[in-house]
Coordinates of C-alpha atoms and ligand atoms in Angstrom, one line a residue:
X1 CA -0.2 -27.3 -22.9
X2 CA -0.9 -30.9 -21.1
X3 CA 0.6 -31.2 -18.1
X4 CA 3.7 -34.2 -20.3
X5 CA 4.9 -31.3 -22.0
X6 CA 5.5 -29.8 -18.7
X7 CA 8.7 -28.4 -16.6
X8 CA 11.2 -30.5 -18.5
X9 CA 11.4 -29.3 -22.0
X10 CA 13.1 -25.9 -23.6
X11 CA 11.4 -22.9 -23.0
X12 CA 9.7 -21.7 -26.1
X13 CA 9.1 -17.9 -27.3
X14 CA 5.8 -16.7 -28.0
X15 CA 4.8 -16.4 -32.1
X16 CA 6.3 -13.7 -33.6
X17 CA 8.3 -12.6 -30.7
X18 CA 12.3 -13.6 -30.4
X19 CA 13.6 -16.5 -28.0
X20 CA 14.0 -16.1 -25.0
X21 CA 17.2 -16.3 -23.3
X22 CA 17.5 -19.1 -20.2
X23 CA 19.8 -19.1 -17.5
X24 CA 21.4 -22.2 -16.3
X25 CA 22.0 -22.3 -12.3
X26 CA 25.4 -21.9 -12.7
X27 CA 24.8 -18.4 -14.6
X28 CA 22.7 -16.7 -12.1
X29 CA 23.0 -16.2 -8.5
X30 CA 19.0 -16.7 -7.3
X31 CA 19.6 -19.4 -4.6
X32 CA 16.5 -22.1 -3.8
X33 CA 18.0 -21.2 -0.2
X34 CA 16.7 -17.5 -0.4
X35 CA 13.1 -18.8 -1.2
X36 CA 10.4 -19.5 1.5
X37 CA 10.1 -22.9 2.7
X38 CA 6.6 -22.5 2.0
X39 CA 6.9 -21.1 -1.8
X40 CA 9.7 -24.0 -2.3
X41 CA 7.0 -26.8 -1.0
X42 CA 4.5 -25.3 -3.8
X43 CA 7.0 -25.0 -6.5
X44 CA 7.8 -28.5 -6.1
X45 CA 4.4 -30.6 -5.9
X46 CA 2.8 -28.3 -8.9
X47 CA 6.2 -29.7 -10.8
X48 CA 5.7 -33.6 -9.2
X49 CA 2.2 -33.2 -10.6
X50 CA 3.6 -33.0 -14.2
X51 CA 2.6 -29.4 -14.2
X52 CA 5.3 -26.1 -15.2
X53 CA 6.2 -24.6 -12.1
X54 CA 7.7 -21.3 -12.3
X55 CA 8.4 -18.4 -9.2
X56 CA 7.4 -15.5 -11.2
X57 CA 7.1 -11.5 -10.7
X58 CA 8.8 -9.5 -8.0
X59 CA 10.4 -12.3 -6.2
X60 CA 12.6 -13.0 -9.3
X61 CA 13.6 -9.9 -9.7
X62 CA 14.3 -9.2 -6.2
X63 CA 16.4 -12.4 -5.2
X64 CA 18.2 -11.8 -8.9
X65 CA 19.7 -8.2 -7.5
X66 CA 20.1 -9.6 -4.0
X67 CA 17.3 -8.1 -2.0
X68 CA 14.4 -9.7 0.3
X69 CA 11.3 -10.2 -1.7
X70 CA 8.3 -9.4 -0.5
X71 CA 6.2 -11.9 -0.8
X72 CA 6.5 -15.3 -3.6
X73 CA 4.3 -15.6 -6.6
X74 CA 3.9 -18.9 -8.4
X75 CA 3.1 -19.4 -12.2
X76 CA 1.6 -22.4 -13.7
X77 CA 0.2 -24.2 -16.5
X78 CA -2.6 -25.9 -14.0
X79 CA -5.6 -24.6 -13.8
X80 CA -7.0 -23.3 -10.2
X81 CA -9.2 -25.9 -10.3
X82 CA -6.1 -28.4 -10.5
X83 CA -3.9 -26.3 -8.1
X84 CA -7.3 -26.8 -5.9
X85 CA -6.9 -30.2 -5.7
X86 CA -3.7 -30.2 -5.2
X87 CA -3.3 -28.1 -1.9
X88 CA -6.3 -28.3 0.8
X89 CA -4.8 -25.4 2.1
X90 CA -5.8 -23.8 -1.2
X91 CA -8.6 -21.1 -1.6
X92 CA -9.7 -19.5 -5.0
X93 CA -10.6 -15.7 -6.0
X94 CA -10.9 -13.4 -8.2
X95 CA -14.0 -12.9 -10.4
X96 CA -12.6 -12.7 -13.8
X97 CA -9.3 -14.8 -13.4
X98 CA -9.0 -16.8 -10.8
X99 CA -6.2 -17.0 -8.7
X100 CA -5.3 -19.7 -5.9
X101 CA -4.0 -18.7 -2.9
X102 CA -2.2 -21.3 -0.3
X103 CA -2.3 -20.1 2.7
X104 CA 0.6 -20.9 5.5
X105 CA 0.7 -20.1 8.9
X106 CA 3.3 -17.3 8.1
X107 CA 2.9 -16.7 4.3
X108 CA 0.3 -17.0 1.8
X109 CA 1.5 -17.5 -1.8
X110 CA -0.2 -17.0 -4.7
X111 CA -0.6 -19.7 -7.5
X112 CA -1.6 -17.8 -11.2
X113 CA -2.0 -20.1 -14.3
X114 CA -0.6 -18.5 -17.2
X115 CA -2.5 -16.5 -19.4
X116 CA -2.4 -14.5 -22.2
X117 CA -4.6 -11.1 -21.3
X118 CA -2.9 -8.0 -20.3
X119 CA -5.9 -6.6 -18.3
X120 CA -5.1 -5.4 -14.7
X121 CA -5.3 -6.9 -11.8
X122 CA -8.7 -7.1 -9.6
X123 CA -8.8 -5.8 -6.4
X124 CA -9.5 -8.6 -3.8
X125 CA -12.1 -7.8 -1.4
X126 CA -10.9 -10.8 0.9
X127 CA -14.2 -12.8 -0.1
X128 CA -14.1 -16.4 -2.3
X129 CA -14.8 -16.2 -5.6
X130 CA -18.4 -15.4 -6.9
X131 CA -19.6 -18.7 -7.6
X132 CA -22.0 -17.9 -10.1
X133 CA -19.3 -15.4 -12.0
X134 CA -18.1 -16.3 -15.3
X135 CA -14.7 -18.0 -15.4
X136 CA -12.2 -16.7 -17.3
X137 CA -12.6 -18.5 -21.1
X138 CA -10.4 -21.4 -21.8
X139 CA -8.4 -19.1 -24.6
X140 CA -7.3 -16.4 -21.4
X141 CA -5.2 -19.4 -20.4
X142 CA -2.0 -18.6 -22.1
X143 CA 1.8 -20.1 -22.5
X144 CA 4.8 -19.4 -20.1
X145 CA 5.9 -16.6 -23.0
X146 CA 2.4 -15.0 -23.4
X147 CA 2.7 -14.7 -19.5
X148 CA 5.4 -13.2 -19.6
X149 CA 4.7 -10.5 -22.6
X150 CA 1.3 -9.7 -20.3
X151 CA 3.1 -8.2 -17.5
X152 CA 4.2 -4.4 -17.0
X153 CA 8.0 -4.2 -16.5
X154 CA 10.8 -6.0 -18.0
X155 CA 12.2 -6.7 -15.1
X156 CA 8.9 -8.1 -13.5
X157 CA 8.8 -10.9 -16.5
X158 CA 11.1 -12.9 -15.0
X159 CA 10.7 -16.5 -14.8
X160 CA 12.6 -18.9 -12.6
X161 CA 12.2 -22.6 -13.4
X162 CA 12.3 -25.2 -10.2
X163 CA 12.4 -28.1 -13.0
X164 CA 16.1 -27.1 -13.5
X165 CA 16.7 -24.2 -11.4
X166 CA 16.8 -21.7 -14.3
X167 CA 16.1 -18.5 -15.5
X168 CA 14.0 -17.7 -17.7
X169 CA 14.0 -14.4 -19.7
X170 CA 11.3 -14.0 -22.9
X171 CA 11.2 -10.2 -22.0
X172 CA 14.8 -8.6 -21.8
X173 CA 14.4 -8.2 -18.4
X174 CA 17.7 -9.2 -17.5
X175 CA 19.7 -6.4 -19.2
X176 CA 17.4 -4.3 -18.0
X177 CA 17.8 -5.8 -14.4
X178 CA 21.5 -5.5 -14.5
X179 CA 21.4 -2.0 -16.2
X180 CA 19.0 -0.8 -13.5
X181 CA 15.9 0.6 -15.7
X182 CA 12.4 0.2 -15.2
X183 CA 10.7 -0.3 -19.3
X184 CA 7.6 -1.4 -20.2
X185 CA 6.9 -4.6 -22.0
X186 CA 6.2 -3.1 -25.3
X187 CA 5.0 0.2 -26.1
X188 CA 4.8 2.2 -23.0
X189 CA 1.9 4.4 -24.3
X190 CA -0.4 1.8 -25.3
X191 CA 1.2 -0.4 -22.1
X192 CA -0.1 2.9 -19.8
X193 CA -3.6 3.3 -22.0
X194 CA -4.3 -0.2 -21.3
X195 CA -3.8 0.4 -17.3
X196 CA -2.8 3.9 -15.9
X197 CA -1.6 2.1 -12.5
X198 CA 1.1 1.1 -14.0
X199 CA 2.7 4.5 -14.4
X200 CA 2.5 4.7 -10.8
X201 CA 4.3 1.3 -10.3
X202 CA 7.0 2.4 -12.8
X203 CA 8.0 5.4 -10.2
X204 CA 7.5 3.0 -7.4
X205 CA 9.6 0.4 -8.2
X206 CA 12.3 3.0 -9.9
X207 CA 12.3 4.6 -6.3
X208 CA 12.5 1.3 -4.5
X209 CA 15.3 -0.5 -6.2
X210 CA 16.9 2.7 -7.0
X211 CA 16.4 2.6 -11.3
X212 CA 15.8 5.2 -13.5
X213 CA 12.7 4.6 -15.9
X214 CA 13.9 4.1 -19.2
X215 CA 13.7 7.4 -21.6
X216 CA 10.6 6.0 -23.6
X217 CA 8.5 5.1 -20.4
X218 CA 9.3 8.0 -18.8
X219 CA 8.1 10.7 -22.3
X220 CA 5.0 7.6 -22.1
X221 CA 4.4 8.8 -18.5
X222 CA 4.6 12.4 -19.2
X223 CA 1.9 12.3 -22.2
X224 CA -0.5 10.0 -20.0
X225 CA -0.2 11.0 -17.2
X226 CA -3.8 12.3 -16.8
X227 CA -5.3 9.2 -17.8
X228 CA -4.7 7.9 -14.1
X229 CA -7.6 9.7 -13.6
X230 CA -9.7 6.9 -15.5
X231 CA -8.0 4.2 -13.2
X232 CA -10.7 2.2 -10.2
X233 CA -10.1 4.5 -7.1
X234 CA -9.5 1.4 -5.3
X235 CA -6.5 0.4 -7.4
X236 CA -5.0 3.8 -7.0
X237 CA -5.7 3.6 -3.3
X238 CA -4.3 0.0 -2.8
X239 CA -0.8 1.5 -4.9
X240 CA -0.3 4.7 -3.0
X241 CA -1.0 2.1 0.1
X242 CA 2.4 0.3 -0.7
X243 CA 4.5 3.3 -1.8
X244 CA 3.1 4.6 1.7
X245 CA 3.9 1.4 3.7
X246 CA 7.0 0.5 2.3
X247 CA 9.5 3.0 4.4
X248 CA 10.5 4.5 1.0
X249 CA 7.6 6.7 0.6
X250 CA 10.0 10.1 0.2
X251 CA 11.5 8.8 -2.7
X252 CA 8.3 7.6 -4.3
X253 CA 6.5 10.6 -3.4
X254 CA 9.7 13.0 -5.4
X255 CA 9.2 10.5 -8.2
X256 CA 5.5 10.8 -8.1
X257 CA 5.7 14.8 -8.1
X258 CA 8.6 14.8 -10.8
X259 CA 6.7 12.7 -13.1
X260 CA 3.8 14.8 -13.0
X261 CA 1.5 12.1 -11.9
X262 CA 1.1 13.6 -8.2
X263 CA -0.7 16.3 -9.7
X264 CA -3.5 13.8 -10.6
X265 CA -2.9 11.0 -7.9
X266 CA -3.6 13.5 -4.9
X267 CA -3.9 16.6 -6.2
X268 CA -4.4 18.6 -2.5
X269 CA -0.6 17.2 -1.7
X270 CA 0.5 18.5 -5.7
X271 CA -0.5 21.8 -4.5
X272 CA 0.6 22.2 -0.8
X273 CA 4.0 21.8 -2.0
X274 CA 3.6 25.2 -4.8
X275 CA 1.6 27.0 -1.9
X276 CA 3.8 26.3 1.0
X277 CA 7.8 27.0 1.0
X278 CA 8.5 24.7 3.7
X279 CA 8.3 21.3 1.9
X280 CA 6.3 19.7 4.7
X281 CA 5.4 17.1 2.7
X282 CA 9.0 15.7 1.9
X283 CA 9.6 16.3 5.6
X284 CA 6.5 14.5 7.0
X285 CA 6.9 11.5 4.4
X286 CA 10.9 11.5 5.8
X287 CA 9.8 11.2 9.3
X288 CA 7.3 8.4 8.3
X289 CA 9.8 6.3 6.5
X290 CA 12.0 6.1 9.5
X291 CA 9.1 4.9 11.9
X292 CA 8.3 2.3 9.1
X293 CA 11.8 1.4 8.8
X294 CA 12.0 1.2 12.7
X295 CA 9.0 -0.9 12.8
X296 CA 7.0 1.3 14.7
X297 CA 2.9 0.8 14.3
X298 CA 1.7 3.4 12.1
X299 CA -1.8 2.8 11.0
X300 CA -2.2 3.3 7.2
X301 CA -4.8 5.9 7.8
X302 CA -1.7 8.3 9.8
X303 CA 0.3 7.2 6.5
X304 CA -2.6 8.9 4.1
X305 CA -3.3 11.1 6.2
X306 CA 0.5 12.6 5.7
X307 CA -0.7 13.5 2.4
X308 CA -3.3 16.0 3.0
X309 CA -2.1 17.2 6.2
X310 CA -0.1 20.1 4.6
X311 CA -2.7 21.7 2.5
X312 CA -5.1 20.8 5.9
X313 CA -2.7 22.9 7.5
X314 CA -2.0 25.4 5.4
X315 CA -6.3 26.0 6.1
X316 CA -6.0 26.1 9.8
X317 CA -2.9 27.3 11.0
X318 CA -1.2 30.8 10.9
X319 CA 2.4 30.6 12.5
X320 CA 2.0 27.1 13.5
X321 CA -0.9 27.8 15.8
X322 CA -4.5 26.2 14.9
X323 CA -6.7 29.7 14.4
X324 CA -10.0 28.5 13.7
X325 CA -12.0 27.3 16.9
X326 CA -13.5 23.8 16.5
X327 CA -16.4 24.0 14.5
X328 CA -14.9 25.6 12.0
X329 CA -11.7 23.5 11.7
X330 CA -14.3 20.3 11.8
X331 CA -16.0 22.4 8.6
X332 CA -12.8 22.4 6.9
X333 CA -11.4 19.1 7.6
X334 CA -15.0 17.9 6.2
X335 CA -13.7 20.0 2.7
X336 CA -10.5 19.2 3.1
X337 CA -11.0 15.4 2.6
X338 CA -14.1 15.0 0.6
X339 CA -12.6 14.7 -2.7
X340 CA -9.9 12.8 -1.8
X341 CA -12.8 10.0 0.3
X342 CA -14.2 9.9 -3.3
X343 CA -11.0 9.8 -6.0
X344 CA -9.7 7.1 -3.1
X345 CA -12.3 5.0 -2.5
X346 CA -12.0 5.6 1.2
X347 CA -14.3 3.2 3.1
X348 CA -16.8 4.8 5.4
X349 CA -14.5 4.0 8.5
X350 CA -11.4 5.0 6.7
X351 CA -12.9 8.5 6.7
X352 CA -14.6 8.2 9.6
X353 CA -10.7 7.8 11.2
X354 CA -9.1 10.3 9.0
X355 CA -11.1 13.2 9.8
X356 CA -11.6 12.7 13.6
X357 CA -7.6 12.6 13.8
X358 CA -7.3 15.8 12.1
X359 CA -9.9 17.3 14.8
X360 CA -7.7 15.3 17.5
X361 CA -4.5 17.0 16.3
X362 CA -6.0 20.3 17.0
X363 CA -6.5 18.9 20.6
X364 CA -2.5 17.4 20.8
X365 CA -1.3 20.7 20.0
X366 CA -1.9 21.5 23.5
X367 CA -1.1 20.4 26.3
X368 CA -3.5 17.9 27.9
X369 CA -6.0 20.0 29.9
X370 CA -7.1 17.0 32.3
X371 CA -6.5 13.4 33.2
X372 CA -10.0 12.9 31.8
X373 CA -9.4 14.4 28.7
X374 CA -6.3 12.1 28.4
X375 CA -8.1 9.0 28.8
X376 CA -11.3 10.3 26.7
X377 CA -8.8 10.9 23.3
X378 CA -6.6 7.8 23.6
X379 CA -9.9 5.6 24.3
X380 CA -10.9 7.0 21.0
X381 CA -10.2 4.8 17.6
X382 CA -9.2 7.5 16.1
X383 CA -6.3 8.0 18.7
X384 CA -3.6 5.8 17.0
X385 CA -3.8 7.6 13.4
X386 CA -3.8 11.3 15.0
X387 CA -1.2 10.1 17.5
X388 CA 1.2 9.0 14.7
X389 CA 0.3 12.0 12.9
X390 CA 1.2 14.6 16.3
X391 CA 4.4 12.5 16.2
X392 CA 5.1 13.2 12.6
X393 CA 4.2 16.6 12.9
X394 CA 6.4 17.1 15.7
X395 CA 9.3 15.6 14.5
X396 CA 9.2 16.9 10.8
X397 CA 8.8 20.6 12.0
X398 CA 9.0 21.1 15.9
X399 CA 5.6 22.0 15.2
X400 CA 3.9 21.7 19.1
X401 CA 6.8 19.9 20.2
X402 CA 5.8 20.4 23.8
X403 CA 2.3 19.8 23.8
X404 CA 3.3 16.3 22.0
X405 CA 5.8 15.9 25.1
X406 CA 3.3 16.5 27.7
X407 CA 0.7 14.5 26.0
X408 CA 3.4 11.7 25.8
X409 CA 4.2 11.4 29.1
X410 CA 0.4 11.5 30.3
X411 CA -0.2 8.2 28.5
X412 CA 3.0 7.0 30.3
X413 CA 1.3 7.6 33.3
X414 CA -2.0 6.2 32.0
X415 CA -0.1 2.7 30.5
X416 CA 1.9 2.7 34.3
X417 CA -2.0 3.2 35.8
X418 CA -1.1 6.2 37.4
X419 CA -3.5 9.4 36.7
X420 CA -2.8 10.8 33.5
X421 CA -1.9 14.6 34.9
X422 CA -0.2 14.5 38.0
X423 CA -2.3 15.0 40.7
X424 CA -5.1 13.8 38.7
X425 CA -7.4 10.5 39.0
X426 CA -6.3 7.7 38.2
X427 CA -7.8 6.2 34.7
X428 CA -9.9 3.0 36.6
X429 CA -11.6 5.0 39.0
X430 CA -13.4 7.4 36.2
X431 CA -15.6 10.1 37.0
X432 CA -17.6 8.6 40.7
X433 CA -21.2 9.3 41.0
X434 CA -20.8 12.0 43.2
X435 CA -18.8 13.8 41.4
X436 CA -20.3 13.9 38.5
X437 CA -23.6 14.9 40.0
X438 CA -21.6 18.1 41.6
X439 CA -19.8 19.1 38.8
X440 CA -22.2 18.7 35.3
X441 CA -20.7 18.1 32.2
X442 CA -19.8 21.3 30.6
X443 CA -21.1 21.4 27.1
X444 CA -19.3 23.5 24.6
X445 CA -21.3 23.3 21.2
X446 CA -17.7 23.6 19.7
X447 CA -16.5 20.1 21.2
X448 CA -19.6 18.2 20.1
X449 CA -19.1 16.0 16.2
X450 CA -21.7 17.1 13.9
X451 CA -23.7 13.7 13.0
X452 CA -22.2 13.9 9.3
X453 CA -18.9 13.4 10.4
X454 CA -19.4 10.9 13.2
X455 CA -21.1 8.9 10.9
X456 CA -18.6 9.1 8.7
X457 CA -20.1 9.2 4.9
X458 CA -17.4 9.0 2.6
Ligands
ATP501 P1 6.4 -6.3 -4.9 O1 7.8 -6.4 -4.5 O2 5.7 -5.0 -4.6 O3 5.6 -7.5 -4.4 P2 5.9 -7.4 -7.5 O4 6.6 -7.1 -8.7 O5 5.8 -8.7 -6.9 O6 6.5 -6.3 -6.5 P3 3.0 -7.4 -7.5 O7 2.1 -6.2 -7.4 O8 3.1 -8.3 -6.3 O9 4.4 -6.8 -7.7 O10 2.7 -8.2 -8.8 C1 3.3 -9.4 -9.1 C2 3.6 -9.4 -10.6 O11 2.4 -9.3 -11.4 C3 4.5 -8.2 -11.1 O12 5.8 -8.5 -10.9 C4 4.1 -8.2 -12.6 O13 4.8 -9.1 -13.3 C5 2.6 -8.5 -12.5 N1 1.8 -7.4 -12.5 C6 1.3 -6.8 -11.3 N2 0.5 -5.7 -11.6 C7 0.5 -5.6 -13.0 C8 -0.1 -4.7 -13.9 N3 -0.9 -3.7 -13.5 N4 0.0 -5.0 -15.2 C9 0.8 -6.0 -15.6 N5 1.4 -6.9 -14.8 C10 1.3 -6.7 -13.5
MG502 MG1 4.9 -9.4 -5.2

């Protein structure tokens, strides 16, 4: 593949597989218009450098069915090392294959050269590439067609060709685009064996772009489903992230449960939902989407924390009223959320924020008790994930709807720099010296965070 034979020519299949079928621009309704400035800019100086230049992935697919991609992938036949030099704006990672990334002001997009292995995708952990890491061999380089054949879904093997402006198709995902069903590339059982995330994408997007998974996925997804367990906890982590973030988490979540994969995924949420008969999980994730779709803040750790708050719940609570005193709740919580810290690859601070908003929420469910107390929880990093999760809990259920209010309209006071409680201090002027020295801190042993848990190990 030398970078003459590039962008002009007609696509070619891969040995052994059929033709593909190509799209001229008057046949398809992807507009150049609907692509990022940015994305558009590295299309086009990968194809003046005599390199293919393909947008590839997700933001075919979407801009094919009319919807807003997320983000723009690039496909090429230059190696990162030529993409390098190309863009000074360019930075490469990944250990095993590396990928360059072109960073913008408001975008980064991702430049892949084509390659032929199906293995899954490596987790970025933000840094540059390992210098001293071995480089993916010459032969994982592949065509345009063995690209395609590598990735999951049909409909994510798109190809669109800024040479010419058309689309390319070695996959059949553009039946299966039109028909609305998410198929593997290949055999779904040895597609799923080769990377059990996938079965959690195929509900994902099916939930997202409202498709049904094809018959044959779907038995694949049924039979394998407990070989998710085998998949790197961060890569099951980073995909419940984005069905969490994406303000279409009920729907994934149903999918997720239906397909028999949220049995293995998160396993305390599988069984809130048989123990309890109120569906608070449905109704928590419902609330969440609409303050993602809203655009509210939610941190992701209030978004995870959705997950295990029923069967945290269904530990504490009798008649919607927390019944264990502190210690023990802080005991439970510490249960509660030490498998999951594991199966999830929860970083230390991740935890750390999880559990001290599930000890917080016991303190929202009441009404704030002094101004001090107000400005001691929301100073507290924890605050925003509990917060979120109060409101959640609130909305979804009514669940201590008042002592949410009150607490509400203390911090309203406290952002205005009035005190907190009326009548109260005001947040600047603290606790003075004299004060304090009258009236000693209480202690309660309850109220102080055993070491394990401030620390927060995993
Ligand atoms: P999104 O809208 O969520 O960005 P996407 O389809 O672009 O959807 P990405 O996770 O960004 O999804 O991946 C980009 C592309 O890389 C996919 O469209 C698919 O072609 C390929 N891909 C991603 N993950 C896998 C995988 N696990 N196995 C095979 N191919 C994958
Ligand atoms: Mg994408």
């Amino acid at each position: 593949m030398s970078a003459d034979e590039a962008g002009g020519g007609a696509p070619t299949g891969a040995p052994g597989r059929p033709a593909p079928r190509v799209l001229a621009r008057a046949e398809h309704r992807l507009s150049r218009s609907l692509v990022s400035a940015n994305a558009i800019k590295v299309l086009y100086r990968l194809q003046r450098a005599g390199f293919d230049s393909y947008l590839v992935g997700g933001a075919v697919r979407d801009l094919l069915i009319g919807r807003t991609p997320k983000d723009f992938d690039v496909g090429t036949n230059a190696r990162p090392s030529q993409v390098k030099h190309l863009f000074r704006n360019a930075r490469l990672i990944g250990r095993r294959f590396r990928l360059a990334l072109i960073n913008f002001a408001e975008e980064t997009v991702e430049v892949a050269t084509f390659r032929r292995s199906p293995e899954p995708p490596e987790i970025e952990d933000g840094g540059d590439a390992d210098v001293l890491a071995p480089v993916a061999e010459v032969e994982e380089y592949g065509t345009p067609a063995e690209d395609a054949w590598r990735r999951d879904f049909t409909v994510n093997g798109l190809f669109y060709n800024i040479a010419d402006y058309s689309v390319i198709d070695h996959v059949g995902g553009l039946e299966d685009l039109e028909r609305g069903v998410i198929r593997t590339i290949g055999e779904p059982n040895a597609r799923f064996l080769e990377d059990p995330v996938r079965m959690m994408r195929a509900v994902e997007y099916a939930a997202r772009l409202g498709f049904r998974i094809d018959e044959e996925t779907a038995a694949a997804i049924a039979a394998q489903g407990a070989e998710i367990r085998r998949a790197a906890p961060a890569r099951i982590a980073f995909e419940l992230g984005e069905s969490l973030k994406g303000g279409q988490a009920l729907p994934i979540f149903r999918g997720l449960e239906e397909h028999g994969l949220l049995l293995h995924v998160v396993p305390e949420a599988h069984a809130a939902l048989s123990r309890r008969s109120d569906g608070l999980l449905w109704r928590l994730l419902a609330v969440a989407d609409q303050a993602v779709q809203r655009g509210d803040r939610v941190p992701e750790e209030a978004l995870l924390g959705t997950l295990f708050l029923p069967s945290f719940l269904t530990a504490v609570e009798v008649d919607g009223r927390p019944v264990l005193e502190i210690p023990e709740a802080e005991q439970v919580i510490r249960e509660e959320l030490e498998a999951p810290a594991l199966r999830l690859a929860f970083s230390n601070y991740r935890g750390h924020l999880i559990r001290h908003a599930f000890m917080m929420l016991l303190r929202l469910s009441a009404p704030p008790r002094s101004a001090k107390s107000v400005v001691r929880t929301v100073r507290h990093e924890a605050f925003p994930t509990a917060w979120s999760l109060a409101r959640f809990l609130a909305t979804a259920t009514g669940l201590h709807k008042d002592a949410v209010a009150a607490w509400e309209q203390a911090i309203g006071r406290l952002e205005q720099g009035l005190p907190a409680v009326e009548g109260g201090r005001r947040p600047e002027g603290g606790e003075d010296k004299k004060r304090r020295r009258r009236r000693p801190r209480r202690r309660r042993s309850g109220r102080q965070i055993a070491p394990a848990v401030q620390g927060g190990a995993a």
